[in-house]
Amino acid sequence: MTKNKIPSILQTWFLRFKMEIALFISPTLKDHCEESAPQTLTCALCTFRIRHRFSSALRILEVGREKLGVQRCRDPQEVDDPPCISSGREMATPVLWACFVVLAAGVVAYAQRHSQQDTHVLYERLGSDVTLPCGTAAWDTAVTWRVNGTDLEAAHLNGSQLVLEGLDLSHSGHYACYQGSSWHLRYQALLHVGMPPREPVLTCRSNNYPKGFYCSWHLPAPTFIPNTFNVTVLHGSKLLGCEKDPAPKNRCHIRYTQLFSTVKYKVTLTVTNALGHNSTAIIFDEFTIVKPDPPENVVARPVPSSPRRLEVTWQTPSSWPDPESFPLKFFLRYRPLILDQWQHVELSDGTTHTITDAYAGKEYIIQVAAKDNEIGTWSDWSVAAHATPWTEEPRYLTTEAQAPETTTTTTTSFVPPPTTKICDPGEVGDGVGSSTGLLLTVTVTVTVTLTTIAATGLFI
Amino acid sequence: MDLRAGDSWGMLACLCTVLWHLPAVPALNRTGDPGPGPSIQKTYDLTRYLEHQLRSLAGTYLNYLGPPFNEPDFNPPRLSAEALPSATVNLDVWRSLNDRLRLAQNYQAYSHLLCYLRGLDRHAATAELRRSLGHFCTSLQGLLGSIAGVMAALGYPLPPQGAEPAWAPGPSHSDFLQKMDDFWLLKELQTWLWRSAKDFNRLKKKMQPSVPAVTLRLEVPASDL
């Protein structure tokens, strides 16, 4: 026998154990073990656990046994032990055989059991009926069914088969069937109750024009079972790839290869699950899906010494890649918190605006939206900014000629003169008229000239 | 191209050559020229106006053509309309266009498109359509003149009046294919107007250094309030 060949044979033997259920050692091993040379064949099998699913019968006797114990076939020149070594080196042959017998029996039994006990995975439709058989057991066999470890009453049984009617979501679970008093597991299954997918909702949008666009989708109703989504994008006759987002999962991106294209894009989404499939498609022009993200960092500040002004600044959305070549225009809306009606200003450029007709001392809420100058639609409204116009520090009444600025009670440091009427929110109704009324009421104790100036001041 | 009796395309070709020479209007002689900025702005505004006008014109015309041309999802393959000047361009190429080329491409495109548009007029059945088309053609003529003005102000020569527009239908051009050509003409026109807006906006930014927005602040003394 060759020096190098035997260890590799043993190794192959070793590896083969892991794959086959029952095998005999390669006849070549036998061939290489001559009777004259001292031979030991390794009883490596007894140390392996059953789950490795192998057994092996060694035709030790044919090889020749001079001694009892572990038979290991190796090159006599070899110093190192071959990889397959057993713990029981001096085991007697009968013990060795017993080892094999037990092993073989175990393996066979295990194989038999396992083939019946592979967990089946079932997907069934909500509201339907399903009958689960107890493996290969006969119809009239006495069986016990268990759901998630809990016994089921016999009422659901049709012989040895379990009948489930009108499936609902609570029926999902692990079902197992045991035969007889020995609790022999004959069948097990994981039942998932769900729905085939309804037509998905697909939208595409370009918030980073002219780089590309993305499409996102969702199902109008849950299916309760796993779904796979497949998106295809057709530009004329050309098929484009839509790169899926790792998160969120229901989104994919496409890059524009050509700009100012007259050919429409067609995006098709197919959703598939174990119970069915559905699809939807949308067709659009490059220009129609352009919708920027809302402006960022909207900040509103009072303007010092200007009680009716608010300075608003914002930034173009960071997702818009090229505001120089593809400028955005903005839409600003603002109102005092106490009123419902918004005022609007459209701005063709610049990221700043000063509101000049704010009601003195009232807190304002301000929002900005963006749109490409020529194409697409308006973005959503930005996060709201709040601000109150500048108010002068209150001065105490000294003479009639010096009158304090009038403010509402929202100013914390302000101590109203004893004759000033407390601001009643109910009085502030719908617009300028009531505000004027309030102002006039408050300044009733002030000299006539100042009242006139105050009144005209409101109408600037 | 052989001119058969009653061959309107022959007449069209003739008309087109005439039109080709027409927009070579010299720039207005302006002393103390404020620069091309105002005329670029004017050109930009014209593209916006035309785009708005085209929307209503196209709606009417496509309805006249009838289904499927007036359906929003109509997505036909481009066949014979390959000779139409296409606005489609690679982004980097578009960005790197020099001013002269940018203007020249616009000028040439609209010259072609105007020519074809005038051809559209011949089979427009209703008077209302003819009127709308005529009005649009006049506006488009104005745009061409405006572009020519900008080019002249910047010292660029007008594009050479080269070959006649290559787009002509085959001998047996069916009614449906004719309608298809009309559809693509309007589509290309719309796309060009969108592109021109971007083109002129880019030119505008390049011509004028960024002017800070002038905000009129009325500083009212506090005592007045």
XYZ file of C-alpha atoms in Angstrom, chain B:
225
model
C -37.355 65.839 -53.725
C -39.580 65.796 -56.785
C -42.433 68.208 -56.720
C -45.553 66.443 -57.802
C -48.632 68.373 -58.557
C -50.510 68.974 -55.370
C -47.614 67.716 -53.308
C -47.868 69.905 -50.270
C -44.517 68.760 -49.049
C -42.874 70.398 -51.960
C -44.555 73.618 -51.061
C -43.544 73.050 -47.501
C -39.932 72.646 -48.494
C -40.130 75.864 -50.431
C -41.767 77.619 -47.543
C -39.189 76.292 -45.168
C -36.300 77.654 -47.152
C -37.995 81.016 -47.120
C -38.507 80.836 -43.406
C -34.966 79.741 -42.931
C -33.743 83.059 -44.144
C -36.399 85.043 -42.398
C -35.218 85.209 -38.805
C -31.848 86.684 -39.723
C -32.971 89.899 -38.139
C -30.131 92.154 -37.109
C -29.987 92.984 -33.470
C -31.510 96.248 -32.420
C -28.929 98.968 -32.427
C -28.710 99.986 -28.868
C -26.316 102.585 -27.662
C -25.252 102.174 -24.090
C -26.157 98.500 -24.262
C -27.014 97.166 -20.827
C -25.743 93.805 -21.995
C -27.550 90.709 -23.138
C -29.080 90.207 -19.720
C -32.430 91.868 -20.354
C -32.860 90.159 -23.699
C -32.005 86.808 -22.165
C -34.631 87.467 -19.548
C -37.054 88.372 -22.293
C -36.257 85.182 -24.137
C -36.751 83.187 -20.973
C -40.096 84.836 -20.396
C -41.092 84.078 -23.961
C -40.359 80.388 -23.509
C -42.566 80.357 -20.443
C -45.335 82.134 -22.289
C -45.051 79.793 -25.248
C -45.087 76.757 -23.000
C -48.269 77.981 -21.439
C -49.765 78.647 -24.848
C -48.724 75.272 -26.132
C -50.495 73.501 -23.331
C -53.875 74.719 -24.466
C -53.002 74.384 -28.153
C -51.796 70.818 -27.754
C -54.873 69.885 -25.757
C -57.143 71.166 -28.504
C -55.124 69.673 -31.303
C -54.809 66.228 -29.743
C -58.524 66.147 -29.143
C -58.956 66.990 -32.775
C -56.688 64.085 -33.694
C -58.824 61.906 -31.496
C -57.945 58.774 -29.549
C -55.449 57.374 -28.826
C -53.500 60.607 -29.275
C -55.403 62.474 -26.623
C -55.068 59.739 -24.003
C -52.742 60.639 -21.147
C -50.992 57.262 -21.114
C -50.395 57.167 -24.840
C -46.846 55.974 -25.152
C -46.002 55.082 -28.760
C -42.557 54.179 -30.070
C -40.813 56.828 -32.126
C -40.630 55.835 -35.741
C -40.379 58.298 -38.581
C -40.082 61.269 -36.284
C -36.386 60.670 -35.737
C -35.520 63.628 -37.886
C -37.261 66.012 -35.517
C -34.782 68.087 -33.536
C -34.621 66.288 -30.227
C -34.158 68.091 -26.946
C -32.900 64.909 -25.322
C -29.311 65.191 -24.240
C -26.909 63.648 -21.780
C -26.770 65.658 -18.554
C -23.022 66.229 -18.545
C -23.042 67.176 -22.203
C -25.832 69.650 -21.559
C -24.058 71.162 -18.613
C -20.826 71.592 -20.514
C -22.353 73.248 -23.568
C -20.734 76.565 -24.262
C -23.003 79.562 -24.656
C -22.724 79.755 -28.402
C -23.594 76.129 -28.884
C -26.410 76.309 -26.382
C -27.988 79.242 -28.173
C -27.350 77.742 -31.600
C -29.030 74.476 -30.683
C -32.086 76.327 -29.459
C -32.191 78.478 -32.542
C -31.900 75.589 -34.946
C -34.444 73.512 -33.105
C -37.076 76.214 -33.145
C -36.433 77.008 -36.769
C -37.178 73.436 -37.694
C -40.109 73.168 -35.358
C -41.651 76.384 -36.610
C -41.391 75.128 -40.133
C -43.118 71.886 -39.331
C -45.718 73.664 -37.317
C -46.623 75.802 -40.272
C -47.040 72.565 -42.175
C -49.462 71.379 -39.545
C -51.720 74.209 -40.446
C -52.531 72.788 -43.837
C -54.665 69.949 -42.607
C -56.096 71.563 -39.515
C -59.759 71.307 -40.186
C -61.408 73.793 -37.899
C -60.963 77.526 -38.124
C -60.381 77.738 -34.431
C -57.447 75.373 -34.729
C -55.991 77.359 -37.585
C -56.273 80.499 -35.531
C -54.595 78.942 -32.501
C -51.852 77.484 -34.637
C -51.338 80.761 -36.399
C -51.107 82.606 -33.124
C -48.643 80.118 -31.777
C -46.524 80.284 -34.898
C -46.327 84.048 -34.544
C -45.212 83.733 -30.941
C -42.666 81.116 -31.915
C -41.426 83.475 -34.582
C -40.976 86.042 -31.856
C -38.944 83.594 -29.819
C -36.697 82.919 -32.751
C -36.140 86.599 -33.201
C -35.370 86.967 -29.544
C -32.794 84.197 -29.626
C -31.247 85.753 -32.708
C -31.067 89.008 -30.833
C -29.257 87.431 -27.927
C -26.803 85.730 -30.240
C -26.095 88.934 -32.053
C -25.674 90.827 -28.789
C -23.132 88.253 -27.684
C -21.410 88.415 -31.023
C -22.252 84.929 -32.146
C -23.080 84.282 -35.767
C -26.446 82.810 -36.556
C -26.295 79.109 -37.389
C -25.668 78.531 -41.072
C -28.737 78.166 -43.176
C -27.776 74.727 -44.294
C -29.798 71.914 -45.696
C -33.518 71.987 -45.676
C -35.221 70.208 -42.857
C -34.792 66.538 -43.521
C -38.109 65.481 -42.170
C -40.436 64.507 -44.930
C -42.924 61.680 -45.033
C -42.643 58.747 -47.359
C -44.701 58.588 -50.495
C -47.470 56.520 -48.987
C -47.894 58.266 -45.714
C -51.047 57.036 -44.127
C -53.440 59.211 -42.248
C -52.577 57.521 -38.968
C -48.857 57.963 -39.442
C -49.428 61.590 -40.283
C -51.270 62.012 -37.017
C -48.423 60.236 -35.289
C -45.989 62.759 -36.737
C -48.183 65.595 -35.512
C -48.242 64.050 -32.059
C -44.475 63.828 -31.912
C -44.075 67.344 -33.221
C -46.151 68.746 -30.401
C -44.371 66.539 -27.879
C -40.955 67.648 -29.058
C -42.036 71.268 -29.044
C -43.175 70.994 -25.457
C -39.944 69.326 -24.384
C -37.874 71.938 -26.172
C -39.702 74.736 -24.414
C -38.948 73.129 -21.056
C -35.345 72.691 -22.019
C -35.062 76.239 -23.324
C -36.299 77.585 -20.012
C -33.430 75.734 -18.338
C -31.002 76.829 -21.041
C -31.863 80.492 -20.731
C -31.922 80.342 -17.005
C -28.393 79.003 -17.103
C -27.348 81.732 -19.519
C -28.978 84.342 -17.344
C -26.992 83.183 -14.334
C -23.785 83.231 -16.300
C -24.313 86.665 -17.766
C -25.221 88.466 -14.598
C -23.240 88.154 -11.424
C -25.603 87.298 -8.617
C -27.385 90.482 -7.714
C -28.443 90.593 -4.076
C -32.171 90.840 -3.764
C -33.205 94.402 -3.121
C -35.688 94.564 -0.333
C -37.427 97.824 0.199
C -37.391 98.429 3.878
C -39.581 101.220 5.046
C -38.007 102.239 8.263
C -40.850 103.817 10.141
C -39.731 105.633 13.272
C -41.093 103.972 16.357
C -42.827 107.066 17.577
C -45.096 107.065 14.560
C -46.764 103.919 15.665
